[in-house]
Amino acid sequence: MNLQNYKPLLNLLLLAGLAYILHKIVFYVLNINDEAFHYSLETLYLLFLGLSTIVFIVLLKVKERSFDNVGMSFLLSTSVKMIFCYLILRPLLQVSAQNNTIERKNFFVMFILFLAIETILTIRILNEKQ
């Protein structure tokens, strides 16, 4: 077992931890109360971190077997992740409230953040062949 192969997972964990700390600081500075949210920040970070970890485990397994299919595997796993996230988001979309608007924006920002992290780390994996 080569730990160098699992470096993207460590990077993902570090970036997610940093993002969580910054997110909590922003909520504190802007005085946003997340206790009334349907999903807490911790729940969402664990969810997105878990889904991103699954994506990277799949990508690393595909990389071992067929490096040329890593890009397509990323697109497929991201699409499946997007469908799963939509199913989680549905309860937030059905309720209309002022606090719910902030929660929806929070959800989309976190989705985009983790998608950006996944994309950057996948690009690093794809650049290893060069």
C-alpha atoms as a printed R data frame, in Angstrom:
    type eleno elety resid chain resno       x      y       z
1   ATOM     1    CA   MET     A     1   0.000  0.000   0.000
2   ATOM     2    CA   ASN     A     2   1.599  3.213  -1.194
3   ATOM     3    CA   LEU     A     3   0.483  6.272   0.780
4   ATOM     4    CA   GLN     A     4   1.517  8.519  -2.105
5   ATOM     5    CA   ASN     A     5  -1.428  7.150  -4.087
6   ATOM     6    CA   TYR     A     6  -3.852  8.411  -1.430
7   ATOM     7    CA   LYS     A     7  -2.456 11.945  -1.259
8   ATOM     8    CA   PRO     A     8  -5.604 13.438  -2.890
9   ATOM     9    CA   LEU     A     9  -7.662 12.099   0.025
10  ATOM    10    CA   LEU     A    10  -5.376 13.836   2.521
11  ATOM    11    CA   ASN     A    11  -5.555 17.063   0.497
12  ATOM    12    CA   LEU     A    12  -9.345 16.769   0.402
13  ATOM    13    CA   LEU     A    13  -9.500 16.334   4.165
14  ATOM    14    CA   LEU     A    14  -7.219 19.318   4.791
15  ATOM    15    CA   LEU     A    15  -9.080 21.605   2.389
16  ATOM    16    CA   ALA     A    16 -12.464 20.578   3.798
17  ATOM    17    CA   GLY     A    17 -11.236 21.229   7.342
18  ATOM    18    CA   LEU     A    18  -9.935 24.656   6.369
19  ATOM    19    CA   ALA     A    19 -13.191 25.468   4.562
20  ATOM    20    CA   TYR     A    20 -15.218 24.405   7.615
21  ATOM    21    CA   ILE     A    21 -13.219 26.652   9.935
22  ATOM    22    CA   LEU     A    22 -13.567 29.610   7.549
23  ATOM    23    CA   HIS     A    23 -17.291 28.890   7.157
24  ATOM    24    CA   LYS     A    24 -17.822 28.935  10.920
25  ATOM    25    CA   ILE     A    25 -15.865 32.209  11.188
26  ATOM    26    CA   VAL     A    26 -17.977 33.823   8.451
27  ATOM    27    CA   PHE     A    27 -21.195 32.698  10.158
28  ATOM    28    CA   TYR     A    28 -19.918 34.092  13.461
29  ATOM    29    CA   VAL     A    29 -18.846 37.447  11.966
30  ATOM    30    CA   LEU     A    30 -22.099 37.867  10.024
31  ATOM    31    CA   ASN     A    31 -24.095 36.703  13.069
32  ATOM    32    CA   ILE     A    32 -25.917 33.961  11.134
33  ATOM    33    CA   ASN     A    33 -27.669 31.482  13.383
34  ATOM    34    CA   ASP     A    34 -27.498 28.027  11.825
35  ATOM    35    CA   GLU     A    35 -29.424 26.277  14.607
36  ATOM    36    CA   ALA     A    36 -32.711 26.665  12.739
37  ATOM    37    CA   PHE     A    37 -31.296 25.122   9.553
38  ATOM    38    CA   HIS     A    38 -32.759 21.843   8.341
39  ATOM    39    CA   TYR     A    39 -29.201 20.500   7.947
40  ATOM    40    CA   SER     A    40 -26.457 21.729  10.274
41  ATOM    41    CA   LEU     A    41 -23.102 22.844   8.908
42  ATOM    42    CA   GLU     A    42 -21.438 19.827  10.437
43  ATOM    43    CA   THR     A    43 -23.935 17.476   8.788
44  ATOM    44    CA   LEU     A    44 -23.442 19.082   5.390
45  ATOM    45    CA   TYR     A    45 -19.657 19.061   5.662
46  ATOM    46    CA   LEU     A    46 -19.649 15.410   6.674
47  ATOM    47    CA   LEU     A    47 -22.039 14.596   3.833
48  ATOM    48    CA   PHE     A    48 -20.042 16.433   1.183
49  ATOM    49    CA   LEU     A    49 -16.747 15.138   2.562
50  ATOM    50    CA   GLY     A    50 -18.092 11.578   2.505
51  ATOM    51    CA   LEU     A    51 -19.365 11.920  -1.059
52  ATOM    52    CA   SER     A    52 -16.099 13.492  -2.217
53  ATOM    53    CA   THR     A    53 -14.119 10.742  -0.511
54  ATOM    54    CA   ILE     A    54 -16.166  8.125  -2.366
55  ATOM    55    CA   VAL     A    55 -15.527  9.977  -5.639
56  ATOM    56    CA   PHE     A    56 -11.770  9.952  -4.999
57  ATOM    57    CA   ILE     A    57 -11.663  6.316  -3.955
58  ATOM    58    CA   VAL     A    58 -13.400  5.473  -7.234
59  ATOM    59    CA   LEU     A    59 -11.001  7.681  -9.187
60  ATOM    60    CA   LEU     A    60  -7.940  6.163  -7.537
61  ATOM    61    CA   LYS     A    61  -9.179  2.630  -8.255
62  ATOM    62    CA   VAL     A    62  -9.866  3.575 -11.888
63  ATOM    63    CA   LYS     A    63  -6.417  5.177 -12.085
64  ATOM    64    CA   GLU     A    64  -4.801  1.891 -11.012
65  ATOM    65    CA   ARG     A    65  -6.667 -0.133 -13.634
66  ATOM    66    CA   SER     A    66  -6.996  2.255 -16.565
67  ATOM    67    CA   PHE     A    67  -5.536  5.740 -16.325
68  ATOM    68    CA   ASP     A    68  -7.256  6.815 -19.550
69  ATOM    69    CA   ASN     A    69 -10.716  6.454 -17.967
70  ATOM    70    CA   VAL     A    70 -10.121  8.730 -14.961
71  ATOM    71    CA   GLY     A    71 -11.710 11.770 -16.626
72  ATOM    72    CA   MET     A    72 -14.852  9.931 -17.657
73  ATOM    73    CA   SER     A    73 -15.095  8.331 -14.219
74  ATOM    74    CA   PHE     A    74 -14.893 11.784 -12.657
75  ATOM    75    CA   LEU     A    75 -17.739 13.036 -14.837
76  ATOM    76    CA   LEU     A    76 -19.900 10.020 -14.060
77  ATOM    77    CA   SER     A    77 -19.254 10.068 -10.307
78  ATOM    78    CA   THR     A    78 -19.865 13.822 -10.155
79  ATOM    79    CA   SER     A    79 -23.158 13.373 -11.986
80  ATOM    80    CA   VAL     A    80 -24.261 10.693  -9.526
81  ATOM    81    CA   LYS     A    81 -23.198 12.943  -6.657
82  ATOM    82    CA   MET     A    82 -25.243 15.805  -8.121
83  ATOM    83    CA   ILE     A    83 -28.365 13.634  -8.274
84  ATOM    84    CA   PHE     A    84 -27.837 12.549  -4.672
85  ATOM    85    CA   CYS     A    85 -27.363 16.167  -3.563
86  ATOM    86    CA   TYR     A    86 -30.555 17.200  -5.340
87  ATOM    87    CA   LEU     A    87 -32.460 14.559  -3.390
88  ATOM    88    CA   ILE     A    88 -31.032 15.988  -0.183
89  ATOM    89    CA   LEU     A    89 -31.852 19.549  -1.278
90  ATOM    90    CA   ARG     A    90 -35.497 18.837  -2.134
91  ATOM    91    CA   PRO     A    91 -36.857 19.473   1.396
92  ATOM    92    CA   LEU     A    92 -35.179 22.898   1.367
93  ATOM    93    CA   LEU     A    93 -36.678 23.792  -1.991
94  ATOM    94    CA   GLN     A    94 -40.215 22.961  -0.920
95  ATOM    95    CA   VAL     A    95 -40.272 25.273   2.113
96  ATOM    96    CA   SER     A    96 -40.309 29.038   1.682
97  ATOM    97    CA   ALA     A    97 -39.001 31.067   4.588
98  ATOM    98    CA   GLN     A    98 -36.480 33.868   5.086
99  ATOM    99    CA   ASN     A    99 -34.037 31.642   6.963
100 ATOM   100    CA   ASN     A   100 -34.478 28.992   4.284
101 ATOM   101    CA   THR     A   101 -33.049 31.360   1.641
102 ATOM   102    CA   ILE     A   102 -29.796 31.589   3.565
103 ATOM   103    CA   GLU     A   103 -29.746 27.824   4.007
104 ATOM   104    CA   ARG     A   104 -30.262 27.240   0.270
105 ATOM   105    CA   LYS     A   105 -27.441 29.626  -0.610
106 ATOM   106    CA   ASN     A   106 -25.274 27.908   1.998
107 ATOM   107    CA   PHE     A   107 -26.006 24.506   0.432
108 ATOM   108    CA   PHE     A   108 -25.148 25.689  -3.087
109 ATOM   109    CA   VAL     A   109 -21.957 27.421  -1.935
110 ATOM   110    CA   MET     A   110 -20.836 24.219  -0.217
111 ATOM   111    CA   PHE     A   111 -21.723 22.142  -3.281
112 ATOM   112    CA   ILE     A   112 -19.707 24.461  -5.535
113 ATOM   113    CA   LEU     A   113 -16.821 24.541  -3.042
114 ATOM   114    CA   PHE     A   114 -16.531 20.760  -2.901
115 ATOM   115    CA   LEU     A   115 -16.976 20.506  -6.674
116 ATOM   116    CA   ALA     A   116 -14.099 22.961  -7.140
117 ATOM   117    CA   ILE     A   117 -11.905 21.021  -4.704
118 ATOM   118    CA   GLU     A   118 -12.702 17.749  -6.489
119 ATOM   119    CA   THR     A   119 -12.001 19.291  -9.884
120 ATOM   120    CA   ILE     A   120  -8.639 20.725  -8.832
121 ATOM   121    CA   LEU     A   121  -7.525 17.474  -7.206
122 ATOM   122    CA   THR     A   122  -8.692 15.470 -10.230
123 ATOM   123    CA   ILE     A   123  -6.698 17.753 -12.506
124 ATOM   124    CA   ARG     A   124  -3.645 16.980 -10.363
125 ATOM   125    CA   ILE     A   125  -4.301 13.259 -10.782
126 ATOM   126    CA   LEU     A   126  -4.644 13.654 -14.543
127 ATOM   127    CA   ASN     A   127  -1.418 15.704 -14.753
128 ATOM   128    CA   GLU     A   128   0.584 12.915 -13.092
129 ATOM   129    CA   LYS     A   129   0.859 11.098 -16.426
130 ATOM   130    CA   GLN     A   130   2.747 13.949 -18.055
